[in-house]
Structures are given as C-alpha cells and as structure tokens.
Amino acid sequence: MSIHNQQTKLTIGLFGFGVVGESLYKVLAHTPSLNAQIKKVCIRHPHKKRNAPAELFTTDAALLLNDPEINVIVELIDDPVAAYYIVITALTGGKAVVSANKKLIAENMETLIGLQQQYNVPFLYEAACCASIPVIRNLEEYYDNDLLQGISGIVNGSTNYILTKVTEEKITFATALQQAQAEGFAESNPALDVNGIDAVNKLAILLTHAYGIIVSPSDLIHTGIQNLDENDARFATEKGFDIKLVAKACKQQDGTIAAFVLPQFVAKADQLSTVRNEYNGVVIESSLADKQFFYGKGAGGFPTASAVLSDLSALRYNYRYEYKKLNYQAPASLTTECYLKVCIRFRGILHVPQDRFDSILEWSCNRNHCHVTGILPLSQLTNSDWWKQPGISILLYPDGIFENYEPQRETSDQNLGFVEQLAEAE
Amino acid sequence: MSIHNQQTKLTIGLFGFGVVGESLYKVLAHTPSLNAQIKKVCIRHPHKKRNAPAELFTTDAALLLNDPEINVIVELIDDPVAAYYIVITALTGGKAVVSANKKLIAENMETLIGLQQQYNVPFLYEAACCASIPVIRNLEEYYDNDLLQGISGIVNGSTNYILTKVTEEKITFATALQQAQAEGFAESNPALDVNGIDAVNKLAILLTHAYGIIVSPSDLIHTGIQNLDENDARFATEKGFDIKLVAKACKQQDGTIAAFVLPQFVAKADQLSTVRNEYNGVVIESSLADKQFFYGKGAGGFPTASAVLSDLSALRYNYRYEYKKLNYQAPASLTTECYLKVCIRFRGILHVPQDRFDSILEWSCNRNHCHVTGILPLSQLTNSDWWKQPGISILLYPDGIFENYEPQRETSDQNLGFVEQLAEAE
C-alpha cells in the first residue's frame, strides 16, 4: 500500500565505526523499510576487530567520496580536522551529508549553510543536538521566530549526571565525575563537557534554527560546572532548588535575544527538574503552542544512531533545513541589554566586586565562602572572565532574567551596609 | 540565503472559523516566511461577526473545493458528516488536506489511506493527536516497528484537568468537571472526553503510525474516568500514586501489541506524573532511543493551530505520511493474550466476579465499596462490559502488564478465604 513514488534510495558511505557508527550499522540491518544501504565504511585502524564483514571496510576516504553511487555521506568520527575535510568534500561533490559533530557544525555554520545553498545538497545533523530528541527539526518546522519566546535546555548528559549525583546522593563533584567516567557518560578528558563547551556548541546550533542567528560558540556567554562545589549544592537544597546546567535563549520585547550557558537553580515544579542523570530535556516556549517539553537520551550509541536514522529517513523525501529565519527582513540579533538575578559564591567578602552588581539582595558568608545574591547586568559577563575564576561560582535564579531593572536607593544603601558589616568577617 | 528551490506555494481553502480556524488565520498573518495564503474560508453562519475581512468568507463549499488555484484544504469544523464529505472530495480532487478531526480520521483510516494512495495526495493530521505535540510525525520518522517497545500517553486534556483537581485539591469529580467546563477545557457535553472516546480515537491513530495497525476505535478496549470516585482518589493517594487516564500500546515478546485506554495509577517518578491540568504528555519507549517524553498543550486554539501550521510547513516540501509499517511483511497485530494487575472497586463483596480474576492479591472493603487488587487476563475486558458498569471502577497498576502469569495455589486458597471472610461484611 505504498503512496510515495518519489522516494530516493540511499546508498551510504559511512565514516567512523565507533559506538555510534556500529549502532547505526546494526539498526539499519533491522530497518529494511528504510531502503538504505551502507556500501562502504571508512575507518582509521584497519586491524581492529569489527562486528561486520571485512569487505565493508576501507581506510581510503576517496573510495567513498568519489563513488558516484554513494549519495549520502554519514560522518561519525572523532577527529575534527578530518571530519571538516570529509563534510566539505562531500557537499561540494554534491552528496547529502548527515553528521553528529556539534563542534564542527557550530564553528562552521556559515560556511556549511553556504555550501548547502551553492551545491544544492542537504546537510542534516539532528544528532548533534540532544541526540534522540528531535529538537532541531521541531524548531525548523514548528516555531516561527515571531512566536518563539525562548528555549531552556539541559543539553549535556555528563554534567547533568554529575549534578544529579551531587544533589541527590550528596557526594562530591570529584566523586560524581569519577562515577560518570566509570559509567561511560563522560569523556576521559571531561573538560569539554564540564566547562560548558559542549553545551555552548549546541546552543549556537539551536540559535541558528530558532532565531536565524549565526554566532561563534566562543562568543556566547558560557560556563560549566567546573567551579561549583558542595557549598553550592547545599545552598540550592536549602532553597528547595535543583542545580542544572542550562543553555538558554530568551527573547526580549524588542525582539533581540539574550543567550548563554550558565548553571541555574531550577524549581522542583519546573520540567527541567525532572531531567535526571544522563538524560537531556528542552523546554520550548512559544506564544502559539505555549510550553512544550522534549525529553530523552542526549548521548550514547543507539540514541545518537536513532537521530541519524531520522535524518536518513528525511533525506528520502529530500527534506532539508530551510534556515528560513535567516531570510527574515529583520533577522534577530543577540543582546546583553538585560539583567540577571544570580547567586555568586566568592572566596570571601573582600573578593566581591560590588561595583559589578546593580544591587545586592541577600548574602551569607562564613570563613570559607560568601554567597551573594544580586542583580547583574548581563553585559558584566561579556568580554571578561572575572566570574569564571577559580573559587567563584555563578548560579542563575529561576525566572532570573529581566529586561529592565531599576536599582533602588534602599538597595544601594544596603550594599554599603553589606560591605561594612562583612569586611570584618574576612 | 535561500537553499530550497522546490518549495510548493500553498493556497489554502479553510473550512471552519471557530477557535482553531481563527487562530490559524491570525498565525499565518504572522508567518510570512511560510509563503501560505488563505484564499477563502467556508463557514456555516454567514451573519456571525468575524475578525477578518468579509470578502474572505463564503458558505459555498464548492467555491473552495472546485477552485483549481487552491491546493490545500484545511478542515477544522465540528460537523463530522460534513467534514467527511469535505475531506473525501478534496482528496479525490487532488488537493492536499490538513485536518484536526481525530474522530473522522480514526474511524475512516483505511479509506483515507487508500485515497491518499489512489490520488497521490498528502493528508496530514498532526493536530489530531495531542495538538501541539509532534507525536505522529515522530512515530513516522523516528521509530521503526522493530524498535518501538511501547507508547503511554495522556492524550485528553479535559480528563487530565479533572484528575489533577480531584487528587491535588481533593474536590469531587463533579465539581472538577464543572470547573473544567467553566475554564473551557471540557465540552458542554463532556461524555466523549470523560468516557474515554476521544482518547481511544487518538490511540487508534497512534497505533497506525506506531505499528501499522488499522483498527476501529470502538474495537479497542477502553474506558474513561466516568466511574471513578473520591474513594479511588483516596486509595491512590494512600499508595503514593497519581491517577491518569492513559492510552497505552505495549509490544509483547512475540511482536503482538496489547493496546487499551484505561485509568491508571502512576508513580510519582514516572514522567506522566508531571503532566498536570490540561496538558498532554506521551512517553515513547524504544530499544534504540530508550525513553523519550513529549509534553505540551493538547488542545486549544493556538496549540492546535500550531500543529496545523507544522503540517502546512511540511506540505511545502511535499512531505507525506508513508504508513511504512503497513507494508511490513509481517505487520503487527493486536493481542489480548496478556495479564493486567488492576485495582477494581465494586459496590460490595457480593458483586465481585471472582472467576474473572486469575488471582486476587489484596482487598479492602467497607459498607460502601470494596477495592480488589488482582490479576486479570486482558481478554476478560474484551467483548464484555461488566467492568464498565456503574459502581465499578478499574485502575491499572504501574508496570501492570504481564505477558505470562502463573496463578499460585496459595493465591487461590486466599481467594477462597477472601470471599468467606468478607461475605459477612455485606
């Protein structure tokens, strides 16, 4: 009972046969209906034992890239330089490309969009953002810029696993990180996850599909959980909050977008609070559909292969991202013209840079640290990294973004009192 | 920076200008990028005041259906007979159709699929299931039959609103229903929602896209919340559960599918427990992506219009449902060869049909009612409605579906004891 005649048969050249590559191979074997076939797999180490017929493998990339029968390149390798070469060569050669490489995509978005246009080929990468959660496709399809109020996402499974363990099991960050590594949720070099680099790469990709903004991830305000400690976890628990590392984009009244990756207090009633361990979750708010929440595994072989599979399925009917928000007469732009309610922990009262706060609302200090809750212009986090220094942690409050903030005289007086009172404690 | 050349321009003929129709009209005015235009709106009452130019409206359906320039019919009317005529006429006339009419679709699935094939036209209805939640598209794209373990969904907002109020605010079902009606979440005749008819229509649609099963909704085991009362709510609270009306499909080891709509106890840790008030939520379990959860508004003008909008967006690149699971060599089929752990409330001990249970695990009775927890073959709910009679309520336990169940002699003895002990209480 087939009703589709224009289906493209997919002949795949696969780069990489690691966890995701092998998962994809297995899954394709179980989905004959997709009518997709892996013709050749390019690997780096020819002598490694593989769970697939030997004749499938080659170490010669050109064998895949120059094969006219191969119409889709699936790129699932670790090496960013090689990945870039493969993707560019495939696109310029008129082949469709599917990739899960968020770093590659985020850092080269403009080039990659240009190539898709110039060579009229699709480049899909649903797996690059929250793996099994179809967030890119949904942002493309469902939300016009005008209607999209904001996105809040837990987009990195390793850090979420660590934060869950620290807050629920009261273990230290160091122990939790070890556990995450033991369970395979964190890289042996976990810096990219822990410092928020992975999350900000994903945020950059989301911004393109949500608002038509192309931005280098390194230009986005971001930090990870590297400076959080048990004092912060205790502080959150006392306030009744969870701590999550959240990638956020939030539309202001003038249409500009405030965007950043910061650790955040999350209220128990917030959907993001239900995202535990290595799972990911994204809340999308729009004036149309109200609030939507997508939850699923954000990493791992099969969840990532699942997203690659959905891209392959979409290629059969010639789906491509339209990047339609880039074509708007007045495309959205980023802003730092807003204010954050944050809790910042310093080593002691003398380390608090009071002049950076618009006002200080609450503080608590002891010999070892000083938690300051205050209002900070977002611009205070741009082009400076005082707030990322060792010993300093930052946590955004729930609903802690304000377009306007009028500091009150009383509050300023209070600041004065705060410093005078507590300088002695040092 | 446009990379898509094959886009189809959409010229829309809209049937219905109620809450959803008007929302769609407003939203299209805010999304010029969609390149879709409503040419004419067919309404029933020409003299009703409308928030749109008078020349847009007509009462003559033929004016839309025969207009060669109109290439999409959007059907958003209440009248099921008229809706059927419109959809059939449009499809046979070679026009694409978008509809939100779950009853129409569920009851005529086979015919509608046949027409799409015969006339080579797409018919999309994302809005028919959970409105703003893109569940149909995701089942089509993401989950191959082999990989899809099960679906559990809260797919009816009115009943979920009532259940939330009853369990959280301890009000009666009758009061909660009145509130739902006052807030516009329930129809003035709420029977279709409350009795589970709306939910089972949606389940039938989900079964087609999840497993390639075409089934008349009336042939699916279903009930609603009509017989639940405050005793059930109290019982659930004591056990630490919420109560939700859940549409469920669950794959057995032999590949057959157990499917039904029943009220269910839901553990607090279950994602479905976070779905409150008029929201909808669907958990999809697959061996590939593990567990995914989609959450959003399942009804209302803008959320429904949002789903219609996504269908229109998809039509531009000639997307259509493939119903690929219908083409499997061995398509899935429904089964009643499994067992449920349920709690059934009867008016009194003498009303308990013991022979229907495989075993009784627990019971508690007083003068007014008798809660019996036991194991019931699913076949006991087929082709009989003893369990839907006034005074009898049924609630499925969490993880309460078993492929096999071996009744134990001790348990049978216990049953005997149970009856003897409690007959006196009557």
PDB file of N, CA and C in Angstrom, chain B residues 182-254:
ATOM      1  N   ALA B 182     -16.100  25.396  33.016  1.00  0.00           N
ATOM      2  CA  ALA B 182     -16.028  26.842  33.182  1.00  0.00           C
ATOM      3  C   ALA B 182     -14.748  27.399  32.554  1.00  0.00           C
ATOM      4  N   GLU B 183     -13.662  26.628  32.634  1.00  0.00           N
ATOM      5  CA  GLU B 183     -12.387  27.107  32.093  1.00  0.00           C
ATOM      6  C   GLU B 183     -12.250  26.811  30.590  1.00  0.00           C
ATOM      7  N   GLY B 184     -13.245  26.131  30.051  1.00  0.00           N
ATOM      8  CA  GLY B 184     -13.223  25.867  28.611  1.00  0.00           C
ATOM      9  C   GLY B 184     -12.416  24.638  28.227  1.00  0.00           C
ATOM     10  N   PHE B 185     -12.056  23.796  29.188  1.00  0.00           N
ATOM     11  CA  PHE B 185     -11.275  22.595  28.877  1.00  0.00           C
ATOM     12  C   PHE B 185     -12.161  21.389  28.598  1.00  0.00           C
ATOM     13  N   ALA B 186     -13.451  21.525  28.831  1.00  0.00           N
ATOM     14  CA  ALA B 186     -14.344  20.398  28.560  1.00  0.00           C
ATOM     15  C   ALA B 186     -15.520  20.892  27.733  1.00  0.00           C
ATOM     16  N   GLU B 187     -16.038  20.048  26.901  1.00  0.00           N
ATOM     17  CA  GLU B 187     -17.200  20.377  26.101  1.00  0.00           C
ATOM     18  C   GLU B 187     -18.413  20.509  27.015  1.00  0.00           C
ATOM     19  N   SER B 188     -19.441  21.202  26.497  1.00  0.00           N
ATOM     20  CA  SER B 188     -20.666  21.305  27.280  1.00  0.00           C
ATOM     21  C   SER B 188     -21.267  19.906  27.441  1.00  0.00           C
ATOM     22  N   ASN B 189     -21.106  19.065  26.423  1.00  0.00           N
ATOM     23  CA  ASN B 189     -21.394  17.643  26.586  1.00  0.00           C
ATOM     24  C   ASN B 189     -20.060  16.902  26.708  1.00  0.00           C
ATOM     25  N   PRO B 190     -19.620  16.655  27.926  1.00  0.00           N
ATOM     26  CA  PRO B 190     -18.254  16.151  28.115  1.00  0.00           C
ATOM     27  C   PRO B 190     -18.141  14.643  27.969  1.00  0.00           C
ATOM     28  N   ALA B 191     -19.208  13.966  27.556  1.00  0.00           N
ATOM     29  CA  ALA B 191     -19.185  12.499  27.561  1.00  0.00           C
ATOM     30  C   ALA B 191     -18.048  11.925  26.722  1.00  0.00           C
ATOM     31  N   LEU B 192     -17.785  12.529  25.554  1.00  0.00           N
ATOM     32  CA  LEU B 192     -16.745  11.991  24.677  1.00  0.00           C
ATOM     33  C   LEU B 192     -15.379  12.006  25.354  1.00  0.00           C
ATOM     34  N   ASP B 193     -15.107  13.054  26.115  1.00  0.00           N
ATOM     35  CA  ASP B 193     -13.852  13.114  26.857  1.00  0.00           C
ATOM     36  C   ASP B 193     -13.876  12.153  28.044  1.00  0.00           C
ATOM     37  N   VAL B 194     -14.906  12.310  28.871  1.00  0.00           N
ATOM     38  CA  VAL B 194     -14.946  11.619  30.157  1.00  0.00           C
ATOM     39  C   VAL B 194     -15.021  10.102  29.986  1.00  0.00           C
ATOM     40  N   ASN B 195     -15.712   9.646  28.969  1.00  0.00           N
ATOM     41  CA  ASN B 195     -15.850   8.198  28.762  1.00  0.00           C
ATOM     42  C   ASN B 195     -14.679   7.575  27.996  1.00  0.00           C
ATOM     43  N   GLY B 196     -13.690   8.381  27.658  1.00  0.00           N
ATOM     44  CA  GLY B 196     -12.501   7.833  27.008  1.00  0.00           C
ATOM     45  C   GLY B 196     -12.612   7.699  25.502  1.00  0.00           C
ATOM     46  N   ILE B 197     -13.686   8.205  24.904  1.00  0.00           N
ATOM     47  CA  ILE B 197     -13.886   8.069  23.452  1.00  0.00           C
ATOM     48  C   ILE B 197     -12.835   8.886  22.696  1.00  0.00           C
ATOM     49  N   ASP B 198     -12.635  10.116  23.151  1.00  0.00           N
ATOM     50  CA  ASP B 198     -11.627  10.959  22.500  1.00  0.00           C
ATOM     51  C   ASP B 198     -10.247  10.303  22.594  1.00  0.00           C
ATOM     52  N   ALA B 199      -9.934   9.771  23.759  1.00  0.00           N
ATOM     53  CA  ALA B 199      -8.615   9.145  23.955  1.00  0.00           C
ATOM     54  C   ALA B 199      -8.443   7.917  23.065  1.00  0.00           C
ATOM     55  N   VAL B 200      -9.494   7.125  22.930  1.00  0.00           N
ATOM     56  CA  VAL B 200      -9.351   5.899  22.141  1.00  0.00           C
ATOM     57  C   VAL B 200      -9.279   6.215  20.644  1.00  0.00           C
ATOM     58  N   ASN B 201      -9.926   7.294  20.209  1.00  0.00           N
ATOM     59  CA  ASN B 201      -9.740   7.735  18.821  1.00  0.00           C
ATOM     60  C   ASN B 201      -8.269   8.042  18.558  1.00  0.00           C
ATOM     61  N   LYS B 202      -7.668   8.733  19.502  1.00  0.00           N
ATOM     62  CA  LYS B 202      -6.254   9.098  19.338  1.00  0.00           C
ATOM     63  C   LYS B 202      -5.360   7.855  19.392  1.00  0.00           C
ATOM     64  N   LEU B 203      -5.708   6.924  20.280  1.00  0.00           N
ATOM     65  CA  LEU B 203      -4.920   5.689  20.353  1.00  0.00           C
ATOM     66  C   LEU B 203      -4.956   4.935  19.021  1.00  0.00           C
ATOM     67  N   ALA B 204      -6.139   4.905  18.399  1.00  0.00           N
ATOM     68  CA  ALA B 204      -6.261   4.207  17.106  1.00  0.00           C
ATOM     69  C   ALA B 204      -5.327   4.847  16.073  1.00  0.00           C
ATOM     70  N   ILE B 205      -5.273   6.166  16.064  1.00  0.00           N
ATOM     71  CA  ILE B 205      -4.378   6.868  15.116  1.00  0.00           C
ATOM     72  C   ILE B 205      -2.917   6.554  15.445  1.00  0.00           C
ATOM     73  N   LEU B 206      -2.585   6.584  16.734  1.00  0.00           N
ATOM     74  CA  LEU B 206      -1.203   6.290  17.138  1.00  0.00           C
ATOM     75  C   LEU B 206      -0.809   4.871  16.727  1.00  0.00           C
ATOM     76  N   LEU B 207      -1.719   3.925  16.860  1.00  0.00           N
ATOM     77  CA  LEU B 207      -1.412   2.535  16.516  1.00  0.00           C
ATOM     78  C   LEU B 207      -1.061   2.384  15.035  1.00  0.00           C
ATOM     79  N   THR B 208      -1.738   3.154  14.192  1.00  0.00           N
ATOM     80  CA  THR B 208      -1.426   3.087  12.764  1.00  0.00           C
ATOM     81  C   THR B 208       0.003   3.562  12.503  1.00  0.00           C
ATOM     82  N   HIS B 209       0.364   4.674  13.129  1.00  0.00           N
ATOM     83  CA  HIS B 209       1.685   5.246  12.840  1.00  0.00           C
ATOM     84  C   HIS B 209       2.802   4.562  13.628  1.00  0.00           C
ATOM     85  N   ALA B 210       2.436   3.954  14.747  1.00  0.00           N
ATOM     86  CA  ALA B 210       3.462   3.286  15.552  1.00  0.00           C
ATOM     87  C   ALA B 210       3.713   1.871  15.055  1.00  0.00           C
ATOM     88  N   TYR B 211       2.639   1.161  14.729  1.00  0.00           N
ATOM     89  CA  TYR B 211       2.769  -0.270  14.453  1.00  0.00           C
ATOM     90  C   TYR B 211       2.109  -0.733  13.159  1.00  0.00           C
ATOM     91  N   GLY B 212       1.558   0.203  12.408  1.00  0.00           N
ATOM     92  CA  GLY B 212       0.892  -0.207  11.180  1.00  0.00           C
ATOM     93  C   GLY B 212      -0.397  -0.971  11.410  1.00  0.00           C
ATOM     94  N   ILE B 213      -1.017  -0.744  12.555  1.00  0.00           N
ATOM     95  CA  ILE B 213      -2.277  -1.431  12.861  1.00  0.00           C
ATOM     96  C   ILE B 213      -3.447  -0.500  12.549  1.00  0.00           C
ATOM     97  N   ILE B 214      -4.378  -0.985  11.746  1.00  0.00           N
ATOM     98  CA  ILE B 214      -5.596  -0.214  11.498  1.00  0.00           C
ATOM     99  C   ILE B 214      -6.725  -0.887  12.245  1.00  0.00           C
ATOM    100  N   VAL B 215      -7.340  -0.148  13.144  1.00  0.00           N
ATOM    101  CA  VAL B 215      -8.370  -0.739  13.991  1.00  0.00           C
ATOM    102  C   VAL B 215      -9.445   0.310  14.254  1.00  0.00           C
ATOM    103  N   SER B 216     -10.677  -0.150  14.274  1.00  0.00           N
ATOM    104  CA  SER B 216     -11.765   0.755  14.613  1.00  0.00           C
ATOM    105  C   SER B 216     -11.665   1.087  16.106  1.00  0.00           C
ATOM    106  N   PRO B 217     -11.721   2.356  16.462  1.00  0.00           N
ATOM    107  CA  PRO B 217     -11.560   2.714  17.881  1.00  0.00           C
ATOM    108  C   PRO B 217     -12.538   1.973  18.780  1.00  0.00           C
ATOM    109  N   SER B 218     -13.749   1.719  18.263  1.00  0.00           N
ATOM    110  CA  SER B 218     -14.728   1.052  19.123  1.00  0.00           C
ATOM    111  C   SER B 218     -14.339  -0.392  19.413  1.00  0.00           C
ATOM    112  N   ASP B 219     -13.415  -0.957  18.624  1.00  0.00           N
ATOM    113  CA  ASP B 219     -12.952  -2.317  18.892  1.00  0.00           C
ATOM    114  C   ASP B 219     -11.804  -2.371  19.894  1.00  0.00           C
ATOM    115  N   LEU B 220     -11.299  -1.218  20.280  1.00  0.00           N
ATOM    116  CA  LEU B 220     -10.215  -1.188  21.271  1.00  0.00           C
ATOM    117  C   LEU B 220     -10.802  -1.166  22.683  1.00  0.00           C
ATOM    118  N   ILE B 221     -10.157  -1.890  23.577  1.00  0.00           N
ATOM    119  CA  ILE B 221     -10.581  -1.867  24.978  1.00  0.00           C
ATOM    120  C   ILE B 221     -10.406  -0.453  25.510  1.00  0.00           C
ATOM    121  N   HIS B 222     -11.462   0.122  26.036  1.00  0.00           N
ATOM    122  CA  HIS B 222     -11.311   1.472  26.570  1.00  0.00           C
ATOM    123  C   HIS B 222     -12.386   1.808  27.575  1.00  0.00           C
ATOM    124  N   THR B 223     -12.015   2.631  28.496  1.00  0.00           N
ATOM    125  CA  THR B 223     -12.982   3.304  29.336  1.00  0.00           C
ATOM    126  C   THR B 223     -12.374   4.627  29.741  1.00  0.00           C
ATOM    127  N   GLY B 224     -13.185   5.466  30.419  1.00  0.00           N
ATOM    128  CA  GLY B 224     -12.696   6.782  30.819  1.00  0.00           C
ATOM    129  C   GLY B 224     -12.672   6.907  32.331  1.00  0.00           C
ATOM    130  N   ILE B 225     -13.000   8.085  32.803  1.00  0.00           N
ATOM    131  CA  ILE B 225     -12.946   8.316  34.245  1.00  0.00           C
ATOM    132  C   ILE B 225     -14.352   8.448  34.824  1.00  0.00           C
ATOM    133  N   GLN B 226     -15.350   8.047  34.014  1.00  0.00           N
ATOM    134  CA  GLN B 226     -16.741   8.298  34.400  1.00  0.00           C
ATOM    135  C   GLN B 226     -17.141   7.589  35.684  1.00  0.00           C
ATOM    136  N   ASN B 227     -16.531   6.453  35.974  1.00  0.00           N
ATOM    137  CA  ASN B 227     -16.917   5.696  37.170  1.00  0.00           C
ATOM    138  C   ASN B 227     -15.977   5.903  38.360  1.00  0.00           C
ATOM    139  N   LEU B 228     -14.927   6.664  38.176  1.00  0.00           N
ATOM    140  CA  LEU B 228     -14.016   6.910  39.307  1.00  0.00           C
ATOM    141  C   LEU B 228     -14.710   7.796  40.332  1.00  0.00           C
ATOM    142  N   ASP B 229     -14.380   7.591  41.576  1.00  0.00           N
ATOM    143  CA  ASP B 229     -14.899   8.494  42.583  1.00  0.00           C
ATOM    144  C   ASP B 229     -13.831   8.821  43.619  1.00  0.00           C
ATOM    145  N   GLU B 230     -14.216   9.555  44.641  1.00  0.00           N
ATOM    146  CA  GLU B 230     -13.261  10.053  45.622  1.00  0.00           C
ATOM    147  C   GLU B 230     -12.599   8.907  46.393  1.00  0.00           C
ATOM    148  N   ASN B 231     -13.278   7.770  46.492  1.00  0.00           N
ATOM    149  CA  ASN B 231     -12.657   6.610  47.148  1.00  0.00           C
ATOM    150  C   ASN B 231     -11.425   6.152  46.375  1.00  0.00           C
ATOM    151  N   ASP B 232     -11.526   6.176  45.056  1.00  0.00           N
ATOM    152  CA  ASP B 232     -10.388   5.783  44.226  1.00  0.00           C
ATOM    153  C   ASP B 232      -9.244   6.775  44.387  1.00  0.00           C
ATOM    154  N   ALA B 233      -9.614   8.069  44.414  1.00  0.00           N
ATOM    155  CA  ALA B 233      -8.590   9.101  44.576  1.00  0.00           C
ATOM    156  C   ALA B 233      -7.869   8.914  45.914  1.00  0.00           C
ATOM    157  N   ARG B 234      -8.622   8.617  46.949  1.00  0.00           N
ATOM    158  CA  ARG B 234      -8.031   8.424  48.276  1.00  0.00           C
ATOM    159  C   ARG B 234      -7.136   7.177  48.289  1.00  0.00           C
ATOM    160  N   PHE B 235      -7.622   6.125  47.686  1.00  0.00           N
ATOM    161  CA  PHE B 235      -6.847   4.877  47.605  1.00  0.00           C
ATOM    162  C   PHE B 235      -5.502   5.130  46.907  1.00  0.00           C
ATOM    163  N   ALA B 236      -5.548   5.883  45.795  1.00  0.00           N
ATOM    164  CA  ALA B 236      -4.318   6.193  45.055  1.00  0.00           C
ATOM    165  C   ALA B 236      -3.361   7.004  45.921  1.00  0.00           C
ATOM    166  N   THR B 237      -3.897   8.003  46.588  1.00  0.00           N
ATOM    167  CA  THR B 237      -3.059   8.858  47.436  1.00  0.00           C
ATOM    168  C   THR B 237      -2.386   8.032  48.520  1.00  0.00           C
ATOM    169  N   GLU B 238      -3.138   7.129  49.134  1.00  0.00           N
ATOM    170  CA  GLU B 238      -2.562   6.271  50.178  1.00  0.00           C
ATOM    171  C   GLU B 238      -1.399   5.434  49.635  1.00  0.00           C
ATOM    172  N   LYS B 239      -1.517   5.013  48.395  1.00  0.00           N
ATOM    173  CA  LYS B 239      -0.462   4.184  47.790  1.00  0.00           C
ATOM    174  C   LYS B 239       0.685   5.047  47.238  1.00  0.00           C
ATOM    175  N   GLY B 240       0.514   6.363  47.266  1.00  0.00           N
ATOM    176  CA  GLY B 240       1.556   7.249  46.742  1.00  0.00           C
ATOM    177  C   GLY B 240       1.508   7.406  45.231  1.00  0.00           C
ATOM    178  N   PHE B 241       0.336   7.127  44.661  1.00  0.00           N
ATOM    179  CA  PHE B 241       0.199   7.214  43.200  1.00  0.00           C
ATOM    180  C   PHE B 241      -0.650   8.421  42.794  1.00  0.00           C
ATOM    181  N   ASP B 242      -0.452   8.869  41.549  1.00  0.00           N
ATOM    182  CA  ASP B 242      -1.429   9.725  40.901  1.00  0.00           C
ATOM    183  C   ASP B 242      -2.359   8.843  40.071  1.00  0.00           C
ATOM    184  N   ILE B 243      -3.487   9.413  39.668  1.00  0.00           N
ATOM    185  CA  ILE B 243      -4.354   8.713  38.708  1.00  0.00           C
ATOM    186  C   ILE B 243      -4.341   9.484  37.392  1.00  0.00           C
ATOM    187  N   LYS B 244      -4.103   8.789  36.289  1.00  0.00           N
ATOM    188  CA  LYS B 244      -4.127   9.405  34.964  1.00  0.00           C
ATOM    189  C   LYS B 244      -4.927   8.500  34.033  1.00  0.00           C
ATOM    190  N   LEU B 245      -5.584   9.091  33.054  1.00  0.00           N
ATOM    191  CA  LEU B 245      -6.210   8.289  32.001  1.00  0.00           C
ATOM    192  C   LEU B 245      -5.164   8.088  30.904  1.00  0.00           C
ATOM    193  N   VAL B 246      -4.747   6.826  30.712  1.00  0.00           N
ATOM    194  CA  VAL B 246      -3.595   6.556  29.848  1.00  0.00           C
ATOM    195  C   VAL B 246      -3.991   5.707  28.637  1.00  0.00           C
ATOM    196  N   ALA B 247      -3.599   6.191  27.472  1.00  0.00           N
ATOM    197  CA  ALA B 247      -3.709   5.395  26.241  1.00  0.00           C
ATOM    198  C   ALA B 247      -2.398   4.645  26.080  1.00  0.00           C
ATOM    199  N   LYS B 248      -2.503   3.328  25.955  1.00  0.00           N
ATOM    200  CA  LYS B 248      -1.296   2.515  26.039  1.00  0.00           C
ATOM    201  C   LYS B 248      -1.218   1.510  24.907  1.00  0.00           C
ATOM    202  N   ALA B 249      -0.011   1.368  24.369  1.00  0.00           N
ATOM    203  CA  ALA B 249       0.264   0.272  23.443  1.00  0.00           C
ATOM    204  C   ALA B 249       1.569  -0.343  23.889  1.00  0.00           C
ATOM    205  N   CYS B 250       1.602  -1.653  23.978  1.00  0.00           N
ATOM    206  CA  CYS B 250       2.734  -2.316  24.612  1.00  0.00           C
ATOM    207  C   CYS B 250       3.075  -3.572  23.817  1.00  0.00           C
ATOM    208  N   LYS B 251       4.313  -3.621  23.323  1.00  0.00           N
ATOM    209  CA  LYS B 251       4.697  -4.754  22.483  1.00  0.00           C
ATOM    210  C   LYS B 251       5.038  -5.967  23.329  1.00  0.00           C
ATOM    211  N   GLN B 252       4.495  -7.127  22.954  1.00  0.00           N
ATOM    212  CA  GLN B 252       4.804  -8.388  23.617  1.00  0.00           C
ATOM    213  C   GLN B 252       6.007  -9.029  22.939  1.00  0.00           C
ATOM    214  N   GLN B 253       6.544 -10.066  23.576  1.00  0.00           N
ATOM    215  CA  GLN B 253       7.747 -10.690  23.021  1.00  0.00           C
ATOM    216  C   GLN B 253       7.530 -11.281  21.627  1.00  0.00           C
ATOM    217  N   ASP B 254       6.314 -11.720  21.357  1.00  0.00           N
ATOM    218  CA  ASP B 254       6.059 -12.302  20.033  1.00  0.00           C
ATOM    219  C   ASP B 254       5.742 -11.246  18.980  1.00  0.00           C
TER     220      ASP B 254
END
